[in-house]
Short mmCIF file of C-alpha atoms in Angstrom, two decimals:
data_model
loop_
_atom_site.label_atom_id
_atom_site.label_comp_id
_atom_site.label_asym_id
_atom_site.label_seq_id
_atom_site.Cartn_x
_atom_site.Cartn_y
_atom_site.Cartn_z
CA MET X 8 -178.44 65.21 -112.57
CA LEU X 9 -181.42 64.47 -110.31
CA ILE X 10 -181.72 61.18 -108.47
CA THR X 11 -185.23 59.82 -108.91
CA PHE X 12 -187.15 57.41 -106.67
CA SER X 13 -186.72 54.66 -109.25
CA ASP X 14 -182.95 55.15 -109.00
CA LEU X 15 -183.11 54.64 -105.24
CA THR X 16 -185.24 51.51 -105.54
CA SER X 17 -182.70 50.01 -107.91
CA ILE X 18 -180.01 50.16 -105.20
CA PRO X 19 -179.57 46.82 -103.40
CA VAL X 20 -181.35 46.93 -100.06
CA LEU X 21 -178.25 45.93 -98.09
CA TRP X 22 -176.17 48.78 -99.50
CA LEU X 23 -178.97 51.23 -98.84
CA GLN X 24 -179.15 50.05 -95.22
CA ILE X 25 -175.38 50.40 -94.81
CA ALA X 26 -175.44 53.85 -96.42
CA ILE X 27 -178.13 55.10 -94.02
CA THR X 28 -176.25 53.92 -90.93
CA ALA X 29 -172.93 55.25 -92.28
CA ILE X 30 -174.49 58.67 -92.87
CA TRP X 31 -175.79 58.70 -89.31
CA VAL X 32 -172.39 57.81 -87.84
CA LEU X 33 -170.68 60.40 -90.05
CA LEU X 34 -173.15 63.05 -88.90
CA ILE X 35 -172.39 62.27 -85.25
CA LEU X 36 -168.64 62.46 -85.89
CA VAL X 37 -169.04 65.81 -87.65
CA ILE X 38 -171.04 67.19 -84.73
CA ALA X 39 -168.38 65.93 -82.32
CA TRP X 40 -165.64 67.51 -84.43
CA VAL X 41 -167.43 70.88 -84.47
CA VAL X 42 -167.90 70.82 -80.70
CA ASN X 43 -164.28 69.81 -80.20
CA ARG X 44 -163.16 72.56 -82.58
CA PHE X 45 -164.97 75.41 -80.85
CA ALA X 46 -165.28 74.23 -77.23
CA ASP X 47 -162.67 72.79 -74.90
CA GLU X 48 -164.96 70.08 -73.52
CA PRO X 49 -163.36 66.68 -74.22
CA GLU X 50 -165.83 64.77 -72.04
CA ILE X 51 -168.78 66.38 -73.86
CA VAL X 52 -167.25 65.37 -77.19
CA ARG X 53 -166.78 61.82 -75.94
CA LYS X 54 -170.40 61.60 -74.77
CA ILE X 55 -171.71 62.98 -78.07
CA VAL X 56 -169.96 60.11 -79.82
CA HIS X 57 -170.94 57.64 -77.09
CA ILE X 58 -174.63 58.51 -77.19
CA GLY X 59 -174.91 59.32 -80.89
CA THR X 60 -173.27 56.20 -82.27
CA GLY X 61 -175.13 53.97 -79.82
CA ASN X 62 -178.41 54.90 -81.50
CA VAL X 63 -177.21 53.01 -84.59
CA ILE X 64 -178.73 49.95 -82.91
CA LEU X 65 -182.18 51.46 -83.53
CA LEU X 66 -181.40 51.84 -87.23
CA ALA X 67 -180.10 48.28 -87.33
CA TRP X 68 -183.31 47.06 -85.69
CA TRP X 69 -185.78 49.12 -87.72
CA LEU X 70 -184.00 48.52 -91.04
CA ASP X 71 -183.53 44.81 -90.24
CA ILE X 72 -179.85 44.99 -91.07
CA PRO X 73 -178.27 41.49 -91.22
CA ALA X 74 -176.34 40.36 -88.17
CA SER X 75 -173.24 39.85 -90.29
CA VAL X 76 -173.08 43.59 -90.98
CA GLY X 77 -173.34 44.51 -87.31
CA ILE X 78 -170.76 41.92 -86.28
CA THR X 79 -168.33 43.05 -89.00
CA ALA X 80 -168.75 46.68 -87.96
CA SER X 81 -168.12 45.70 -84.34
CA ILE X 82 -164.91 43.84 -85.22
CA LEU X 83 -163.62 46.76 -87.28
CA ALA X 84 -164.51 49.30 -84.60
CA SER X 85 -162.88 47.16 -81.91
CA ALA X 86 -159.69 46.85 -83.94
CA ILE X 87 -159.57 50.61 -84.58
CA THR X 88 -160.12 51.44 -80.90
CA LEU X 89 -157.39 49.01 -79.82
CA LEU X 90 -155.03 50.60 -82.33
CA SER X 91 -156.00 54.04 -81.09
CA TYR X 92 -154.58 53.27 -77.66
CA ARG X 93 -151.15 53.11 -79.35
CA LEU X 94 -151.67 55.72 -82.06
CA PRO X 95 -153.53 59.08 -81.85
CA ILE X 96 -156.38 57.93 -84.08
CA LEU X 97 -159.21 58.81 -81.68
CA PRO X 98 -157.62 61.25 -79.22
CA GLY X 99 -160.84 63.13 -78.51
CA ILE X 100 -162.65 59.91 -77.63
CA ASN X 101 -160.04 58.03 -75.64
CA SER X 102 -158.54 60.93 -73.72
CA VAL X 103 -160.66 60.88 -70.61
CA GLY X 104 -157.96 61.55 -68.05
CA ARG X 105 -157.79 57.94 -66.88
CA GLN X 106 -156.75 54.54 -68.10
CA SER X 107 -159.81 53.01 -69.71
CA PHE X 108 -160.70 50.44 -72.33
CA GLY X 109 -164.29 51.66 -72.38
CA THR X 110 -164.34 52.48 -76.10
CA PHE X 111 -163.08 48.98 -76.94
CA PHE X 112 -165.63 47.31 -74.65
CA TYR X 113 -168.32 49.53 -76.16
CA SER X 114 -167.57 48.14 -79.63
CA VAL X 115 -167.31 44.55 -78.43
CA SER X 116 -170.65 44.66 -76.62
CA PHE X 117 -172.40 45.81 -79.79
CA GLY X 118 -171.13 42.79 -81.73
CA ILE X 119 -171.96 40.29 -78.97
CA LEU X 120 -175.52 41.57 -78.57
CA VAL X 121 -176.21 41.65 -82.31
CA ALA X 122 -174.77 38.15 -82.75
CA SER X 123 -176.85 36.80 -79.86
CA PHE X 124 -180.24 38.43 -80.25
CA TRP X 125 -180.39 38.69 -84.03
CA TYR X 126 -179.85 34.91 -84.02
CA LEU X 127 -182.72 34.50 -81.54
CA GLN X 128 -184.84 36.90 -83.61
CA GLN X 129 -185.25 39.09 -80.53
CA PRO X 130 -183.43 42.29 -81.55
CA GLN X 131 -185.32 44.38 -79.00
CA TYR X 132 -183.10 43.00 -76.24
CA ALA X 133 -179.94 44.00 -78.08
CA ALA X 134 -181.41 47.48 -78.50
CA LEU X 135 -182.33 47.60 -74.82
CA GLY X 136 -178.81 46.69 -73.71
CA ILE X 137 -177.07 49.10 -76.05
CA LEU X 138 -179.41 52.00 -75.31
CA ILE X 139 -179.11 51.56 -71.54
CA MET X 140 -175.35 51.79 -71.95
CA THR X 141 -175.64 54.62 -74.46
CA TRP X 142 -178.09 56.89 -72.68
CA GLY X 143 -177.96 55.65 -69.09
CA ASP X 144 -174.21 55.45 -68.71
CA GLY X 145 -173.65 58.55 -70.86
CA LEU X 146 -176.05 60.81 -68.99
CA ALA X 147 -175.05 59.39 -65.60
CA ALA X 148 -171.44 60.43 -66.26
CA LEU X 149 -172.42 63.94 -67.34
CA ILE X 150 -174.84 64.52 -64.46
CA GLY X 151 -172.43 63.02 -61.97
CA GLN X 152 -169.57 65.25 -63.08
CA ARG X 153 -171.66 68.42 -63.22
CA PHE X 154 -173.96 68.01 -60.23
CA GLY X 155 -172.62 65.05 -58.26
CA THR X 156 -171.95 66.35 -54.76
CA HIS X 157 -172.65 63.13 -52.83
CA LYS X 158 -169.73 60.84 -53.62
CA TYR X 159 -168.97 57.21 -52.96
CA LYS X 160 -166.24 54.84 -54.09
CA VAL X 161 -166.31 51.35 -55.58
CA PHE X 162 -162.92 49.65 -55.80
CA GLY X 163 -161.19 53.01 -55.91
CA THR X 164 -163.47 54.48 -58.61
CA GLN X 165 -165.35 57.57 -57.47
CA LYS X 166 -169.05 57.74 -58.32
CA SER X 167 -171.90 59.97 -57.20
CA TRP X 168 -175.39 59.18 -55.99
CA GLU X 169 -176.74 61.80 -58.41
CA GLY X 170 -175.12 59.99 -61.32
CA SER X 171 -176.34 56.60 -60.13
CA LEU X 172 -179.89 57.92 -59.72
CA THR X 173 -179.72 59.24 -63.29
CA MET X 174 -178.56 55.82 -64.47
CA MET X 175 -181.45 54.14 -62.66
CA LEU X 176 -184.13 56.47 -64.02
CA VAL X 177 -182.87 56.49 -67.61
CA SER X 178 -182.43 52.70 -67.64
CA TYR X 179 -185.96 52.24 -66.32
CA PHE X 180 -187.41 54.62 -68.91
CA ILE X 181 -185.61 52.87 -71.78
CA SER X 182 -186.64 49.42 -70.56
CA ILE X 183 -190.27 50.49 -70.26
CA LEU X 184 -190.32 52.01 -73.75
CA ILE X 185 -188.86 48.94 -75.44
CA LEU X 186 -190.60 46.21 -73.44
CA VAL X 187 -194.03 47.85 -73.46
CA GLY X 188 -193.64 48.48 -77.17
CA THR X 189 -192.75 44.86 -77.94
CA GLN X 190 -194.49 42.87 -75.19
CA GLY X 191 -197.44 45.01 -74.19
CA ASN X 192 -198.33 47.03 -71.12
CA SER X 193 -198.61 44.76 -68.09
CA TRP X 194 -197.44 44.71 -64.48
CA GLN X 195 -194.83 42.10 -65.44
CA THR X 196 -193.25 44.51 -67.90
CA TRP X 197 -192.95 47.24 -65.27
CA VAL X 198 -191.43 44.83 -62.74
CA VAL X 199 -188.95 43.41 -65.26
CA SER X 200 -187.96 46.95 -66.24
CA LEU X 201 -187.38 47.89 -62.60
CA ALA X 202 -185.17 44.84 -62.06
CA VAL X 203 -183.19 45.60 -65.22
CA ALA X 204 -182.71 49.25 -64.21
CA PHE X 205 -181.51 48.26 -60.74
CA ILE X 206 -178.96 45.71 -62.02
CA ALA X 207 -177.77 48.10 -64.74
CA THR X 208 -177.13 50.75 -62.07
CA VAL X 209 -175.20 48.30 -59.90
CA LEU X 210 -173.09 47.17 -62.87
CA GLU X 211 -172.40 50.77 -63.88
CA ALA X 212 -170.96 51.45 -60.43
CA PHE X 213 -168.20 48.90 -61.12
CA SER X 214 -166.55 50.87 -63.90
CA PHE X 215 -162.81 50.30 -63.44
CA LEU X 216 -160.96 50.27 -66.79
CA GLY X 217 -164.28 51.00 -68.52
CA ILE X 218 -165.56 47.45 -67.95
CA ASP X 219 -169.09 48.82 -67.41
CA ASN X 220 -169.29 49.41 -71.17
CA LEU X 221 -169.32 45.63 -71.46
CA THR X 222 -171.13 44.49 -68.31
CA VAL X 223 -173.98 47.02 -68.45
CA PRO X 224 -175.27 46.23 -71.96
CA LEU X 225 -174.70 42.48 -71.72
CA GLY X 226 -176.11 42.21 -68.21
CA SER X 227 -179.13 44.40 -68.96
CA ALA X 228 -180.03 42.60 -72.17
CA ALA X 229 -179.53 39.11 -70.71
CA LEU X 230 -181.58 39.90 -67.59
CA ALA X 231 -184.41 41.47 -69.59
CA PHE X 232 -184.49 38.45 -71.91
CA PHE X 233 -184.47 35.76 -69.21
CA LEU X 234 -186.95 37.53 -66.94
CA SER X 235 -189.29 38.10 -69.88
CA GLN X 236 -189.08 34.42 -70.81
CA LEU X 237 -189.83 33.54 -67.19
CA VAL X 238 -192.88 35.74 -66.69
CA TYR X 239 -194.43 35.46 -70.16
CA PHE X 240 -193.83 31.86 -71.19
#
């Protein structure tokens, strides 16, 4: 039996929004499972999930999904990740060779940003914070592990200048894309983006117990919001 366009339009908008985001998350998990099945690269699998699921914030923004849905999803994801530290629910995601609550902080940050900036009707800042964590932190870890030859330590956590440079550049690129797209192309936007990228890189360096998955998105979004209010209003 074929599903016609009229059938789709009869579906409540909220359920259609949820279905689209659920399909995206499921697709990412399937890709991660395939990679985990045929390649012994646990960190790659973790970053596929990290980067892939983070892009849900774009769907939430573009589809104008209610804040209550995002907050509920964040609470459920946080509960599952906490449980997974006791039970092998997400072994491929949490097994990173070190003690870390990064996956839990990742889920919490999503809920906090949606609750804050959906309420202010400024979802672009939530997207900015999540995407800086998603792409900046994710790519910085991969580049740092593969090509990071110049090391430094912050409170016992080893980082690399190559990874930090990647974080800086990716964060700047994401900030520029979102702020120029929503606020226009001006010198203020480029300066705000540079400040956000710098602070995000500093926060990412302090990553003990995975706390950067909370401080990077919240700090980046809050700084972008307050600086934008300062220079534009």
